[in-house]
Short mmCIF file of C-alpha atoms and ligand atoms in Angstrom, two decimals:
data_model
loop_
_atom_site.label_atom_id
_atom_site.label_comp_id
_atom_site.label_asym_id
_atom_site.label_seq_id
_atom_site.Cartn_x
_atom_site.Cartn_y
_atom_site.Cartn_z
CA UNK T 103 -0.36 -15.65 -1.14
CA UNK T 104 1.50 -14.92 -4.47
CA UNK T 105 5.47 -14.32 -3.54
CA UNK T 106 7.35 -12.97 -6.52
CA UNK T 107 11.05 -12.11 -5.61
CA UNK T 108 12.89 -9.79 -8.24
CA UNK T 109 16.30 -9.02 -8.79
CA UNK T 110 15.91 -5.42 -7.39
CA UNK T 111 13.75 -2.50 -6.01
CA UNK T 112 13.88 -0.98 -9.28
CA UNK T 113 12.34 -3.94 -10.72
CA UNK T 114 9.88 -4.26 -7.48
CA UNK T 115 8.48 -0.73 -7.83
CA UNK T 116 7.88 -1.50 -11.65
CA UNK T 117 6.23 -4.87 -11.04
CA UNK T 118 4.08 -3.20 -8.98
CA UNK T 119 3.78 -0.32 -10.96
CA UNK T 120 2.88 -2.94 -14.18
CA UNK T 121 -0.26 -4.45 -12.10
CA UNK T 122 -2.26 -1.09 -11.07
CA UNK T 123 -1.43 0.13 -14.76
CA UNK T 124 -3.17 -3.20 -15.92
CA UNK T 125 -6.08 -2.77 -13.03
CA UNK T 126 -6.67 0.86 -14.57
CA UNK T 127 -7.20 -0.05 -17.91
CA UNK T 128 -9.32 -3.19 -17.76
CA UNK T 129 -11.52 -1.73 -15.49
CA UNK T 130 -13.94 0.97 -16.71
CA UNK T 131 -14.11 2.35 -13.60
CA UNK T 132 -11.45 1.06 -11.15
CA UNK T 133 -11.14 1.95 -7.45
CA UNK T 134 -7.86 2.05 -6.01
CA UNK T 135 -6.40 1.87 -2.87
CA UNK T 136 -2.75 3.40 -2.21
CA UNK T 137 -0.40 3.98 0.24
CA UNK T 138 2.62 6.39 1.60
CA UNK T 139 6.01 5.58 2.54
CA UNK T 140 9.35 5.33 0.56
CA UNK T 141 8.45 1.64 -0.95
CA UNK T 142 5.50 3.02 -2.96
CA UNK T 143 7.57 6.20 -4.14
CA UNK T 144 9.33 4.26 -7.19
CA UNK T 145 5.34 2.87 -7.99
CA UNK T 146 4.34 6.46 -8.25
CA UNK T 147 7.74 7.17 -10.26
CA UNK T 148 6.56 4.58 -12.62
CA UNK T 149 2.89 5.18 -13.12
CA UNK T 150 3.62 8.71 -13.94
CA UNK T 151 6.34 7.45 -16.37
CA UNK T 152 3.34 5.40 -17.90
CA UNK T 153 1.24 7.99 -18.06
CA UNK T 154 3.46 10.26 -19.85
CA UNK T 155 5.27 7.81 -22.15
CA UNK T 156 2.25 5.26 -22.79
CA UNK T 157 -0.88 7.18 -22.51
CA UNK T 158 -1.35 5.91 -19.33
CA UNK T 159 -4.88 7.74 -18.28
CA UNK T 160 -6.31 7.52 -14.41
CA UNK T 161 -9.12 9.82 -15.71
CA UNK T 162 -11.50 7.44 -14.95
CA UNK T 163 -10.06 5.76 -11.96
CA UNK T 164 -10.67 7.03 -8.29
CA UNK T 165 -8.81 5.95 -5.13
CA UNK T 166 -8.66 6.07 -1.30
CA UNK T 167 -5.26 6.13 0.56
CA UNK T 168 -4.56 4.08 3.89
CA UNK T 169 -4.06 6.51 6.40
CA UNK T 170 -3.31 9.90 7.27
CA UNK T 171 -1.68 12.08 10.66
CA UNK T 172 -4.23 12.86 12.68
CA UNK T 173 -3.23 16.82 13.49
CA UNK T 174 -1.80 17.12 10.30
CA UNK T 175 -3.64 19.23 7.69
CA UNK T 176 -3.87 18.69 4.22
CA UNK T 177 -1.14 21.50 2.80
CA UNK T 178 1.28 20.26 5.84
CA UNK T 179 4.81 19.31 4.02
CA UNK T 180 4.66 15.81 6.30
CA UNK T 181 1.02 15.17 5.61
CA UNK T 182 -0.10 12.33 3.32
CA UNK T 183 -2.13 14.24 1.34
CA UNK T 184 0.62 16.15 0.18
CA UNK T 185 3.13 13.24 -0.05
CA UNK T 186 0.32 12.17 -2.61
CA UNK T 187 -0.07 15.43 -4.49
CA UNK T 188 3.47 15.82 -4.43
CA UNK T 189 4.29 12.10 -5.08
CA UNK T 190 1.81 11.17 -7.58
CA UNK T 191 -1.66 13.52 -8.10
CA UNK T 192 -0.29 16.79 -9.24
CA UNK T 193 1.89 14.31 -11.79
CA UNK T 194 -1.28 12.37 -13.54
CA UNK T 195 -4.83 13.02 -14.81
CA UNK T 196 -6.60 11.70 -11.63
CA UNK T 197 -9.38 14.41 -11.34
CA UNK T 198 -9.45 16.24 -8.25
CA UNK T 199 -12.55 15.30 -6.53
CA UNK T 200 -11.69 11.91 -7.26
CA UNK T 201 -9.25 11.30 -4.43
CA UNK T 202 -9.39 10.63 -1.11
CA UNK T 203 -7.49 10.67 2.25
CA UNK T 204 -8.70 10.56 5.38
CA UNK T 205 -8.94 13.85 7.14
CA UNK T 206 -6.31 14.31 10.04
CA UNK T 207 -7.96 17.48 10.90
CA UNK T 208 -11.48 16.12 11.73
CA UNK T 209 -12.78 17.12 14.24
CA UNK T 210 -14.40 14.37 15.15
CA UNK T 211 -12.42 11.49 13.90
CA UNK T 212 -14.74 8.69 14.57
CA UNK T 213 -17.05 9.80 12.42
CA UNK T 214 -14.48 10.11 9.69
CA UNK T 215 -13.79 7.19 10.08
CA UNK T 216 -17.22 6.14 9.64
CA UNK T 217 -17.56 8.71 6.42
CA UNK T 218 -14.81 7.23 4.78
CA UNK T 219 -15.71 3.41 5.05
CA UNK T 220 -18.88 4.83 3.62
CA UNK T 221 -17.72 6.35 0.75
CA UNK T 222 -15.09 3.43 -0.53
CA UNK T 223 -19.21 1.61 -0.09
CA UNK T 224 -20.18 4.17 -2.33
CA UNK T 225 -17.52 4.36 -5.11
CA UNK T 226 -18.29 -0.36 -5.14
CA UNK T 227 -15.04 -1.26 -3.06
CA UNK T 228 -11.66 -1.27 -3.43
CA UNK T 229 -10.34 -3.17 -6.85
CA UNK T 230 -6.85 -3.06 -5.57
CA UNK T 231 -5.00 -1.95 -2.46
CA UNK T 232 -1.33 -0.90 -2.68
CA UNK T 233 0.14 -1.64 0.46
CA UNK T 234 3.84 -1.39 1.92
CA UNK T 235 4.61 -2.95 5.56
CA UNK T 236 6.51 -1.91 8.93
CA UNK T 237 9.08 -3.13 10.47
CA UNK T 238 7.09 -4.03 13.23
CA UNK T 239 4.65 -5.28 10.52
CA UNK T 240 1.79 -2.70 10.58
CA UNK T 241 0.01 -2.22 7.12
CA UNK T 242 -1.65 1.44 7.11
CA UNK T 243 -1.09 2.41 10.67
CA UNK T 244 -2.77 -1.01 11.77
CA UNK T 245 -0.12 -1.76 14.58
CA UNK T 246 0.57 -4.96 16.23
CA UNK T 247 -2.27 -5.62 18.63
CA UNK T 248 -4.88 -4.04 16.06
CA UNK T 249 -8.04 -6.18 15.56
CA UNK T 250 -7.85 -8.06 12.45
CA UNK T 251 -11.73 -7.10 11.88
CA UNK T 252 -11.05 -3.27 12.49
CA UNK T 253 -12.12 -0.63 10.22
CA UNK T 254 -11.20 2.97 9.72
CA UNK T 255 -10.46 4.49 12.36
CA UNK T 256 -8.01 6.09 15.19
CA UNK T 257 -4.90 4.47 15.98
CA UNK T 258 -2.13 5.07 18.30
CA UNK T 259 1.50 5.12 16.63
CA UNK T 260 3.43 2.55 17.78
CA UNK T 261 7.35 3.62 19.20
CA UNK T 262 8.98 1.73 16.14
CA UNK T 263 6.90 3.13 13.59
CA UNK T 264 7.24 7.15 14.94
CA UNK T 265 11.02 6.50 15.08
CA UNK T 266 11.20 5.02 11.64
CA UNK T 267 9.52 7.95 10.26
CA UNK T 268 11.50 10.61 12.54
CA UNK T 269 13.37 10.75 9.50
CA UNK T 270 10.92 13.11 7.63
CA UNK T 271 10.31 15.06 10.61
CA UNK T 272 13.39 16.06 11.30
CA UNK T 273 12.65 15.03 15.14
CA UNK T 274 11.11 12.50 17.05
CA UNK T 275 9.05 14.60 19.21
CA UNK T 276 7.73 15.99 15.83
CA UNK T 277 6.03 12.60 14.80
CA UNK T 278 2.50 13.04 15.78
CA UNK T 279 1.29 10.06 18.30
CA UNK T 280 -2.24 9.07 16.41
CA UNK T 281 -3.41 8.79 12.62
CA UNK T 282 -6.21 7.78 11.40
CA UNK T 283 -6.44 4.43 9.15
CA UNK T 284 -8.33 2.07 7.15
CA UNK T 285 -8.71 -1.23 9.41
CA UNK T 286 -7.76 -4.48 8.83
CA UNK T 287 -10.78 -5.56 8.13
CA UNK T 288 -11.09 -2.86 5.82
CA UNK T 289 -7.59 -3.54 4.11
CA UNK T 290 -9.56 -7.28 3.49
CA UNK T 291 -11.97 -6.02 1.98
CA UNK T 292 -10.26 -4.80 -0.75
CA UNK T 293 -10.99 -6.76 -4.21
CA UNK T 294 -6.90 -7.51 -4.50
CA UNK T 295 -4.12 -6.50 -2.32
CA UNK T 296 -0.37 -5.54 -3.72
CA UNK T 297 2.42 -5.62 -1.26
CA UNK T 298 5.88 -4.72 -1.98
CA UNK T 299 9.07 -4.44 0.40
CA UNK T 300 12.78 -4.10 -0.07
CA UNK T 301 15.73 -4.04 1.80
CA UNK T 302 16.81 -5.70 5.21
CA UNK T 303 15.06 -3.95 7.68
CA UNK T 304 11.76 -5.99 6.26
CA UNK T 305 12.95 -9.68 6.58
CA UNK T 306 11.43 -10.16 9.88
CA UNK T 307 8.54 -8.65 9.09
CA UNK T 308 7.63 -10.22 5.79
CA UNK T 309 8.92 -14.03 6.97
CA UNK T 310 6.33 -13.17 9.63
CA UNK T 311 3.51 -12.26 7.51
CA UNK T 312 3.88 -14.76 5.04
CA UNK T 313 5.31 -17.79 6.98
CA UNK T 314 4.41 -16.99 10.84
CA UNK T 315 0.51 -17.44 12.11
CA UNK T 316 -2.07 -15.45 11.67
CA UNK T 317 -1.62 -13.06 14.40
CA UNK T 318 -2.78 -9.80 15.72
CA UNK T 319 1.05 -9.20 16.83
CA UNK T 320 1.62 -9.20 12.76
CA UNK T 321 -1.18 -7.14 11.67
CA UNK T 322 -0.12 -7.99 8.06
CA UNK T 323 -0.24 -11.99 8.53
CA UNK T 324 -4.22 -11.52 7.96
CA UNK T 325 -3.22 -11.24 4.58
CA UNK T 326 -2.70 -14.96 4.71
CA UNK T 327 -6.77 -15.02 5.01
CA UNK T 328 -7.13 -12.48 1.77
CA UNK T 329 -7.76 -14.94 -1.47
CA UNK T 330 -5.97 -12.64 -3.70
CA UNK T 331 -2.65 -11.49 -2.15
CA UNK T 332 0.28 -10.95 -4.32
CA UNK T 333 3.80 -9.81 -2.08
CA UNK T 334 6.80 -8.36 -4.29
CA UNK T 335 9.68 -8.24 -2.77
CA UNK T 336 14.08 -7.98 -3.61
CA UNK T 337 16.43 -10.41 -2.65
CA UNK T 338 16.47 -8.52 1.28
CA UNK T 339 13.54 -8.30 1.86
CA UNK T 340 12.75 -11.93 1.05
CA UNK T 341 16.44 -13.01 3.22
CA UNK T 342 14.09 -14.62 6.04
CA UNK T 343 11.99 -17.08 4.28
CA UNK T 344 12.34 -20.71 4.35
CA UNK T 345 10.27 -21.34 1.35
CA UNK T 346 12.09 -18.52 -1.13
CA UNK T 347 13.15 -21.55 -3.19
CA UNK T 348 9.59 -23.01 -3.46
CA UNK T 349 8.28 -19.25 -4.08
CA UNK T 350 10.82 -19.02 -7.16
CA UNK T 351 10.01 -22.19 -8.84
CA UNK T 352 6.51 -21.58 -8.62
CA UNK T 353 6.67 -18.33 -10.26
CA UNK T 354 8.93 -20.64 -13.09
CA UNK T 355 6.16 -23.00 -13.39
CA UNK T 356 3.20 -20.64 -13.61
CA UNK T 357 5.46 -18.83 -16.15
CA UNK T 358 5.88 -21.94 -18.30
CA UNK T 359 2.35 -22.55 -17.83
CA UNK T 360 0.68 -18.59 -19.08
CA UNK T 361 3.22 -19.88 -21.90
CA UNK T 362 1.69 -23.13 -23.08
CA UNK T 363 -1.92 -21.41 -22.92
CA UNK T 364 -0.74 -18.64 -25.54
CA UNK T 365 0.56 -21.27 -27.56
CA UNK T 366 -2.79 -22.93 -27.56
P1 LIG P 583 8.21 2.54 4.22
O1 LIG P 583 7.00 2.56 4.75
O2 LIG P 583 7.84 2.05 2.55
O3 LIG P 583 8.60 3.83 3.99
O4 LIG P 583 9.63 1.89 4.62
C1 LIG P 583 6.27 1.57 4.95
C2 LIG P 583 5.30 1.26 6.16
O5 LIG P 583 5.55 1.67 7.33
O6 LIG P 583 4.16 0.52 5.75
#
């Protein structure tokens, strides 16, 4: 894992957007894995800015979101369909038919999981997967106990996740109990993963993910087995890391190497 510890949440969002923009610019048919949540909102704002001010185009891109609440329709204000539309899709030139979010209203959610996996495969797989992390170590809605080989399927939300997300629903009782989510195995199949976290509330999960054992108790720890994962953190989210000084020194050393390579 590459661990980058940046100045603040704004720098984290900007670095995340920058990396996504690079993939979009370099690839003739990029496939993006997208996420929802407070942390990635800043990434989308920055992508919109790059679109408006620097001509970044998503017209040739496709995207697949990680997850959706079961039982919420695409136009429900709390649905992730709606989140994505409001925070990104309405403001950039990604064509309507090019983005997908799992269907939370599918009559047969298991079949929807299989359909979603097949659609990702038919698109050629995900080039870069954007991720947040839950305080309980979840990625997507893969809660503790998830199989590290899982594919898109229905998952029950952990109590902590429902409590964390109650702020969006106004009351805990309104938060759905089930979601349809890409599996940990689906995420590990992406060619690159980019996980962002900010704030002290994520410090314990980040330390467990980066430096703890690979375990289903911390589904994000499976990313240790992924060959191209970058974790971008603010100092508060990085505050539980034992090797923080090493990660900072490694970034400096690599920046020097890049300079030398440029000069050569
Ligand atoms: P957050 O959610 O960015 O709103 O903290 C992240 C997650 O639960 O994956």
